[in-house]
mmCIF file of C-alpha atoms in Angstrom:
data_model
loop_
_atom_site.group_PDB
_atom_site.id
_atom_site.type_symbol
_atom_site.label_atom_id
_atom_site.label_comp_id
_atom_site.label_asym_id
_atom_site.label_seq_id
_atom_site.Cartn_x
_atom_site.Cartn_y
_atom_site.Cartn_z
ATOM 1 C CA UNK A 23 126.438 74.324 88.736
ATOM 2 C CA UNK A 24 124.252 77.088 90.072
ATOM 3 C CA UNK A 25 123.987 75.217 93.390
ATOM 4 C CA UNK A 26 127.645 76.094 93.839
ATOM 5 C CA UNK A 27 126.574 79.725 94.293
ATOM 6 C CA UNK A 28 123.052 79.110 95.601
ATOM 7 C CA UNK A 29 123.930 77.216 98.745
ATOM 8 C CA UNK A 30 126.748 79.485 99.969
ATOM 9 C CA UNK A 31 124.555 82.553 99.442
ATOM 10 C CA UNK A 32 121.653 80.966 101.323
ATOM 11 C CA UNK A 33 124.013 79.918 104.113
ATOM 12 C CA UNK A 34 125.415 83.451 104.335
ATOM 13 C CA UNK A 35 121.832 84.799 104.440
ATOM 14 C CA UNK A 36 120.981 82.524 107.351
ATOM 15 C CA UNK A 37 124.172 83.432 109.215
ATOM 16 C CA UNK A 38 123.509 87.144 108.708
ATOM 17 C CA UNK A 39 119.911 86.845 109.889
ATOM 18 C CA UNK A 40 120.943 85.034 113.073
ATOM 19 C CA UNK A 41 123.650 87.633 113.683
ATOM 20 C CA UNK A 42 121.153 90.491 113.306
ATOM 21 C CA UNK A 43 118.760 88.811 115.719
ATOM 22 C CA UNK A 44 121.453 88.251 118.344
ATOM 23 C CA UNK A 45 123.125 91.641 118.058
ATOM 24 C CA UNK A 46 122.630 94.216 120.822
ATOM 25 C CA UNK A 47 124.654 96.964 119.153
ATOM 26 C CA UNK A 48 122.071 98.586 116.877
ATOM 27 C CA UNK A 49 124.620 100.433 114.770
ATOM 28 C CA UNK A 50 126.286 97.167 113.782
ATOM 29 C CA UNK A 51 122.871 95.555 113.271
ATOM 30 C CA UNK A 52 122.039 98.214 110.674
ATOM 31 C CA UNK A 53 125.248 97.395 108.838
ATOM 32 C CA UNK A 54 124.281 93.747 108.864
ATOM 33 C CA UNK A 55 120.891 94.591 107.384
ATOM 34 C CA UNK A 56 122.836 96.211 104.537
ATOM 35 C CA UNK A 57 124.758 92.980 104.053
ATOM 36 C CA UNK A 58 121.475 91.081 104.193
ATOM 37 C CA UNK A 59 119.945 93.273 101.490
ATOM 38 C CA UNK A 60 122.929 92.796 99.217
ATOM 39 C CA UNK A 61 122.822 89.046 99.717
ATOM 40 C CA UNK A 62 119.093 88.722 99.152
ATOM 41 C CA UNK A 63 119.333 90.901 96.056
ATOM 42 C CA UNK A 64 122.042 88.595 94.700
ATOM 43 C CA UNK A 65 119.849 85.651 95.528
ATOM 44 C CA UNK A 66 116.923 87.173 93.618
ATOM 45 C CA UNK A 67 119.273 87.833 90.712
ATOM 46 C CA UNK A 68 120.286 84.169 90.628
ATOM 47 C CA UNK A 69 116.590 83.260 90.726
ATOM 48 C CA UNK A 70 116.279 85.239 87.477
ATOM 49 C CA UNK A 71 114.308 88.187 88.863
ATOM 50 C CA UNK A 72 116.529 91.163 87.966
ATOM 51 C CA UNK A 73 113.842 93.826 88.445
ATOM 52 C CA UNK A 74 113.070 92.662 91.975
ATOM 53 C CA UNK A 75 116.792 92.535 92.679
ATOM 54 C CA UNK A 76 117.081 96.082 91.352
ATOM 55 C CA UNK A 77 114.406 97.305 93.746
ATOM 56 C CA UNK A 78 115.856 95.357 96.637
ATOM 57 C CA UNK A 79 119.306 96.831 96.085
ATOM 58 C CA UNK A 80 117.987 100.378 95.743
ATOM 59 C CA UNK A 81 115.456 100.310 98.575
ATOM 60 C CA UNK A 82 116.898 97.680 100.896
ATOM 61 C CA UNK A 83 120.562 98.532 100.766
ATOM 62 C CA UNK A 84 120.349 102.235 99.956
ATOM 63 C CA UNK A 85 117.256 103.939 101.330
ATOM 64 C CA UNK A 86 116.522 101.617 104.242
ATOM 65 C CA UNK A 87 120.036 101.987 105.649
ATOM 66 C CA UNK A 88 119.750 105.768 105.613
ATOM 67 C CA UNK A 89 116.246 105.643 107.106
ATOM 68 C CA UNK A 90 117.308 103.324 109.910
ATOM 69 C CA UNK A 91 120.336 105.475 110.664
ATOM 70 C CA UNK A 92 118.005 108.488 110.911
ATOM 71 C CA UNK A 93 115.899 106.508 113.360
ATOM 72 C CA UNK A 94 119.032 105.652 115.314
ATOM 73 C CA UNK A 95 119.878 109.343 115.498
ATOM 74 C CA UNK A 96 116.512 109.904 117.220
ATOM 75 C CA UNK A 97 116.725 106.948 119.597
ATOM 76 C CA UNK A 98 119.912 105.369 120.914
ATOM 77 C CA UNK A 99 122.689 103.114 119.763
ATOM 78 C CA UNK A 100 122.203 100.290 122.231
ATOM 79 C CA UNK A 101 119.432 97.785 122.637
ATOM 80 C CA UNK A 102 118.199 97.160 126.160
ATOM 81 C CA UNK A 103 119.490 93.991 127.777
ATOM 82 C CA UNK A 104 117.019 91.153 127.891
ATOM 83 C CA UNK A 105 115.579 90.365 131.287
ATOM 84 C CA UNK A 106 114.085 87.002 130.356
ATOM 85 C CA UNK A 107 114.496 84.365 127.681
ATOM 86 C CA UNK A 108 112.218 85.163 124.720
ATOM 87 C CA UNK A 109 110.563 81.745 124.530
ATOM 88 C CA UNK A 110 107.141 82.936 123.412
ATOM 89 C CA UNK A 111 108.288 85.012 120.375
ATOM 90 C CA UNK A 112 110.654 82.203 119.398
ATOM 91 C CA UNK A 113 107.820 79.703 119.220
ATOM 92 C CA UNK A 114 105.635 82.192 117.376
ATOM 93 C CA UNK A 115 108.326 82.689 114.741
ATOM 94 C CA UNK A 116 108.942 78.946 114.561
ATOM 95 C CA UNK A 117 105.251 78.202 114.009
ATOM 96 C CA UNK A 118 104.931 80.972 111.411
ATOM 97 C CA UNK A 119 107.980 79.603 109.574
ATOM 98 C CA UNK A 120 106.531 76.097 109.597
ATOM 99 C CA UNK A 121 103.223 77.393 108.214
ATOM 100 C CA UNK A 122 105.060 79.291 105.470
ATOM 101 C CA UNK A 123 107.082 76.223 104.507
ATOM 102 C CA UNK A 124 103.855 74.213 104.502
ATOM 103 C CA UNK A 125 102.392 76.833 102.165
ATOM 104 C CA UNK A 126 105.214 76.366 99.659
ATOM 105 C CA UNK A 127 104.337 72.694 99.265
ATOM 106 C CA UNK A 128 101.404 73.627 97.047
ATOM 107 C CA UNK A 129 103.459 75.911 94.839
ATOM 108 C CA UNK A 130 104.499 74.803 91.346
ATOM 109 C CA UNK A 131 108.143 73.965 90.813
ATOM 110 C CA UNK A 132 110.626 76.619 89.709
ATOM 111 C CA UNK A 133 110.336 77.114 85.932
ATOM 112 C CA UNK A 134 107.466 74.645 85.570
ATOM 113 C CA UNK A 135 105.790 75.204 82.168
ATOM 114 C CA UNK A 136 102.512 73.837 83.569
ATOM 115 C CA UNK A 137 102.408 76.448 86.350
ATOM 116 C CA UNK A 138 99.175 78.498 86.466
ATOM 117 C CA UNK A 139 101.071 81.714 85.723
ATOM 118 C CA UNK A 140 102.180 80.278 82.367
ATOM 119 C CA UNK A 141 98.701 79.017 81.458
ATOM 120 C CA UNK A 142 96.061 81.428 82.679
ATOM 121 C CA UNK A 143 96.645 85.173 82.029
ATOM 122 C CA UNK A 144 99.505 85.264 79.535
ATOM 123 C CA UNK A 145 97.773 83.678 76.500
ATOM 124 C CA UNK A 146 94.834 86.049 76.822
ATOM 125 C CA UNK A 147 97.230 89.003 76.903
ATOM 126 C CA UNK A 148 98.914 87.712 73.763
ATOM 127 C CA UNK A 149 95.584 87.259 72.028
ATOM 128 C CA UNK A 150 93.760 90.394 73.127
ATOM 129 C CA UNK A 151 96.425 93.059 73.582
ATOM 130 C CA UNK A 152 96.380 94.126 69.945
ATOM 131 C CA UNK A 153 92.640 94.699 70.076
ATOM 132 C CA UNK A 154 92.651 96.285 73.545
ATOM 133 C CA UNK A 155 95.525 98.643 72.778
ATOM 134 C CA UNK A 156 94.127 99.680 69.407
ATOM 135 C CA UNK A 157 96.590 97.796 67.254
ATOM 136 C CA UNK A 158 99.815 98.140 69.213
ATOM 137 C CA UNK A 159 101.938 95.364 67.720
ATOM 138 C CA UNK A 160 104.383 94.726 70.608
ATOM 139 C CA UNK A 161 102.809 92.739 73.454
ATOM 140 C CA UNK A 162 105.464 93.707 76.024
ATOM 141 C CA UNK A 163 104.992 97.392 75.279
ATOM 142 C CA UNK A 164 101.234 96.970 75.488
ATOM 143 C CA UNK A 165 101.471 95.355 78.914
ATOM 144 C CA UNK A 166 104.051 97.785 80.307
ATOM 145 C CA UNK A 167 102.711 101.021 78.877
ATOM 146 C CA UNK A 168 99.038 100.120 78.662
ATOM 147 C CA UNK A 169 97.879 97.733 81.346
ATOM 148 C CA UNK A 170 100.571 98.453 83.907
ATOM 149 C CA UNK A 171 100.445 102.183 83.259
ATOM 150 C CA UNK A 172 97.256 102.529 85.295
ATOM 151 C CA UNK A 173 98.696 100.279 87.961
ATOM 152 C CA UNK A 174 101.845 102.375 88.224
ATOM 153 C CA UNK A 175 99.842 105.615 88.271
ATOM 154 C CA UNK A 176 97.886 104.346 91.267
ATOM 155 C CA UNK A 177 101.046 103.170 93.020
ATOM 156 C CA UNK A 178 102.752 106.502 92.428
ATOM 157 C CA UNK A 179 99.771 108.331 93.905
ATOM 158 C CA UNK A 180 99.910 106.159 97.013
ATOM 159 C CA UNK A 181 103.680 106.654 97.395
ATOM 160 C CA UNK A 182 103.365 110.418 96.875
ATOM 161 C CA UNK A 183 100.628 110.644 99.508
ATOM 162 C CA UNK A 184 102.705 108.607 101.946
ATOM 163 C CA UNK A 185 105.760 110.788 101.287
ATOM 164 C CA UNK A 186 103.789 113.988 101.872
ATOM 165 C CA UNK A 187 102.405 112.564 105.122
ATOM 166 C CA UNK A 188 105.887 111.572 106.343
ATOM 167 C CA UNK A 189 107.295 115.005 105.477
ATOM 168 C CA UNK A 190 104.431 116.717 107.310
ATOM 169 C CA UNK A 191 105.116 114.615 110.398
ATOM 170 C CA UNK A 192 108.908 114.897 110.352
ATOM 171 C CA UNK A 193 109.306 118.488 109.155
ATOM 172 C CA UNK A 194 111.428 120.849 111.161
ATOM 173 C CA UNK A 195 109.619 123.513 113.131
ATOM 174 C CA UNK A 196 110.700 127.113 112.740
ATOM 175 C CA UNK A 197 111.170 127.806 116.472
ATOM 176 C CA UNK A 198 113.387 124.896 117.340
ATOM 177 C CA UNK A 199 116.574 126.768 118.184
ATOM 178 C CA UNK A 200 116.968 125.683 121.869
ATOM 179 C CA UNK A 201 116.815 122.003 120.973
ATOM 180 C CA UNK A 202 119.243 122.484 118.144
ATOM 181 C CA UNK A 203 121.739 124.262 120.376
ATOM 182 C CA UNK A 204 121.671 121.428 122.887
ATOM 183 C CA UNK A 205 122.376 118.977 120.104
ATOM 184 C CA UNK A 206 125.395 120.985 119.000
ATOM 185 C CA UNK A 207 126.879 120.995 122.487
ATOM 186 C CA UNK A 208 126.405 117.243 122.619
ATOM 187 C CA UNK A 209 128.676 116.839 119.667
ATOM 188 C CA UNK B 19 137.858 75.304 80.554
ATOM 189 C CA UNK B 20 136.435 78.773 80.933
ATOM 190 C CA UNK B 21 133.495 77.254 82.801
ATOM 191 C CA UNK B 22 135.836 75.923 85.481
ATOM 192 C CA UNK B 23 137.593 79.252 85.636
ATOM 193 C CA UNK B 24 134.337 81.040 86.475
ATOM 194 C CA UNK B 25 133.466 78.385 89.047
ATOM 195 C CA UNK B 26 136.818 78.761 90.783
ATOM 196 C CA UNK B 27 136.471 82.552 90.692
ATOM 197 C CA UNK B 28 133.033 82.457 92.279
ATOM 198 C CA UNK B 29 134.247 80.086 94.994
ATOM 199 C CA UNK B 30 137.123 82.439 95.742
ATOM 200 C CA UNK B 31 134.744 85.409 95.915
ATOM 201 C CA UNK B 32 132.374 83.515 98.202
ATOM 202 C CA UNK B 33 135.260 82.626 100.514
ATOM 203 C CA UNK B 34 136.240 86.297 100.631
ATOM 204 C CA UNK B 35 132.627 87.239 101.405
ATOM 205 C CA UNK B 36 132.587 84.777 104.300
ATOM 206 C CA UNK B 37 135.832 86.196 105.647
ATOM 207 C CA UNK B 38 134.449 89.732 105.413
ATOM 208 C CA UNK B 39 131.290 88.590 107.202
ATOM 209 C CA UNK B 40 133.353 87.060 109.982
ATOM 210 C CA UNK B 41 135.279 90.309 110.358
ATOM 211 C CA UNK B 42 132.036 92.280 110.448
ATOM 212 C CA UNK B 43 130.730 90.055 113.247
ATOM 213 C CA UNK B 44 133.961 90.061 115.165
ATOM 214 C CA UNK B 45 135.126 93.608 114.472
ATOM 215 C CA UNK B 46 135.856 95.318 117.765
ATOM 216 C CA UNK B 47 135.738 98.863 116.386
ATOM 217 C CA UNK B 48 133.267 100.587 114.104
ATOM 218 C CA UNK B 49 135.815 100.984 111.346
ATOM 219 C CA UNK B 50 136.551 97.266 111.109
ATOM 220 C CA UNK B 51 132.867 96.752 110.477
ATOM 221 C CA UNK B 52 132.593 99.570 107.964
ATOM 222 C CA UNK B 53 135.554 98.186 106.066
ATOM 223 C CA UNK B 54 134.136 94.667 106.206
ATOM 224 C CA UNK B 55 130.746 95.857 104.934
ATOM 225 C CA UNK B 56 132.387 97.794 102.119
ATOM 226 C CA UNK B 57 134.430 94.737 101.145
ATOM 227 C CA UNK B 58 131.287 92.656 101.254
ATOM 228 C CA UNK B 59 129.446 95.026 98.912
ATOM 229 C CA UNK B 60 132.353 95.073 96.479
ATOM 230 C CA UNK B 61 132.538 91.287 96.480
ATOM 231 C CA UNK B 62 128.790 91.121 95.795
ATOM 232 C CA UNK B 63 129.308 93.298 92.742
ATOM 233 C CA UNK B 64 132.170 91.047 91.611
ATOM 234 C CA UNK B 65 130.067 87.936 92.156
ATOM 235 C CA UNK B 66 127.266 89.383 90.055
ATOM 236 C CA UNK B 67 129.730 90.138 87.255
ATOM 237 C CA UNK B 68 131.131 86.598 87.386
ATOM 238 C CA UNK B 69 127.624 85.102 87.348
ATOM 239 C CA UNK B 70 126.825 87.395 84.435
ATOM 240 C CA UNK B 71 129.736 86.063 82.402
ATOM 241 C CA UNK B 72 129.104 82.494 83.519
ATOM 242 C CA UNK B 73 125.485 82.456 82.393
ATOM 243 C CA UNK B 74 126.116 84.679 79.393
ATOM 244 C CA UNK B 75 123.486 87.255 80.281
ATOM 245 C CA UNK B 76 124.249 90.890 79.650
ATOM 246 C CA UNK B 77 121.613 92.584 81.787
ATOM 247 C CA UNK B 78 123.259 91.778 85.108
ATOM 248 C CA UNK B 79 126.069 94.287 84.608
ATOM 249 C CA UNK B 80 123.646 97.212 85.045
ATOM 250 C CA UNK B 81 122.674 95.714 88.377
ATOM 251 C CA UNK B 82 126.306 95.454 89.374
ATOM 252 C CA UNK B 83 126.645 99.192 88.648
ATOM 253 C CA UNK B 84 123.583 99.958 90.772
ATOM 254 C CA UNK B 85 124.932 97.801 93.591
ATOM 255 C CA UNK B 86 128.221 99.648 93.666
ATOM 256 C CA UNK B 87 126.388 102.990 93.726
ATOM 257 C CA UNK B 88 124.174 101.804 96.591
ATOM 258 C CA UNK B 89 127.198 100.500 98.443
ATOM 259 C CA UNK B 90 128.823 103.909 98.125
ATOM 260 C CA UNK B 91 125.733 105.771 99.348
ATOM 261 C CA UNK B 92 125.320 103.402 102.256
ATOM 262 C CA UNK B 93 128.977 103.825 103.208
ATOM 263 C CA UNK B 94 128.743 107.608 103.112
ATOM 264 C CA UNK B 95 125.619 107.531 105.269
ATOM 265 C CA UNK B 96 127.203 105.144 107.781
ATOM 266 C CA UNK B 97 130.398 107.162 108.016
ATOM 267 C CA UNK B 98 128.536 110.438 108.403
ATOM 268 C CA UNK B 99 126.549 108.898 111.197
ATOM 269 C CA UNK B 100 129.695 107.529 112.824
ATOM 270 C CA UNK B 101 131.301 110.949 112.618
ATOM 271 C CA UNK B 102 128.464 113.192 113.767
ATOM 272 C CA UNK B 103 126.033 110.916 115.595
ATOM 273 C CA UNK B 104 123.282 112.234 113.333
ATOM 274 C CA UNK B 105 122.903 113.416 109.781
ATOM 275 C CA UNK B 106 123.699 116.996 110.578
ATOM 276 C CA UNK B 107 121.336 119.891 110.127
ATOM 277 C CA UNK B 108 120.141 119.251 106.599
ATOM 278 C CA UNK B 109 118.579 115.885 107.416
ATOM 279 C CA UNK B 110 114.879 115.544 108.063
ATOM 280 C CA UNK B 111 115.510 113.876 111.385
ATOM 281 C CA UNK B 112 117.700 116.509 112.976
#
């Protein structure tokens, strides 16, 4: 039943990816990346990963579109025409794809109860979390608020540092009036 | 009975998504593409809702809400860019 939705979504993903790769109009390519994000987020949702889909929809479809449009405002709307056939990158991508597919052969099947992720860390969390978290009865709360709290604190620090660095690089100078005026006449 | 109904609905939505994708590829003007992208986002939200009801999970509806919000923000950003060629003076990039 789910293959009814799975296969069309995967086909649409492939079509969109090929379209993005072949497109010379960058403005339209950005719109297709939005479509791609929506599709891949739906695909993750069908694979039963709602939190990843949440992030993909927020970052991929929302923030990334705005960021790429800002980039487009700094550069230009058109890609340069190709002077030669891109044989070498094509083969590189092909080989990388083959290696990735080869890598999936070792992976456990989807929803396999014997997969390592079901066997190795989870039972120890269930056994030890009450002791580690000083008697917190709910295991999910212990993992989210206890173990992952440190993880998230570190991630937030990294993201904050990166954001500060980007703002320092991209900030507007005070004495930028001549450039600004030229931009207004361009409009 | 209701199972078949959801299946038919999702097929119809997927067909509409394909048509919107074709229009977005074809679209001679910017506004064809914007409209096609907006339609595509809306259909994604609808598809998520149908899948939600089909599988009987309740937590997908929140995602559908988030998707529609993101679609709206993306549309506003695209249209602003189409109108001004940049994000105006308040953007970081200007």
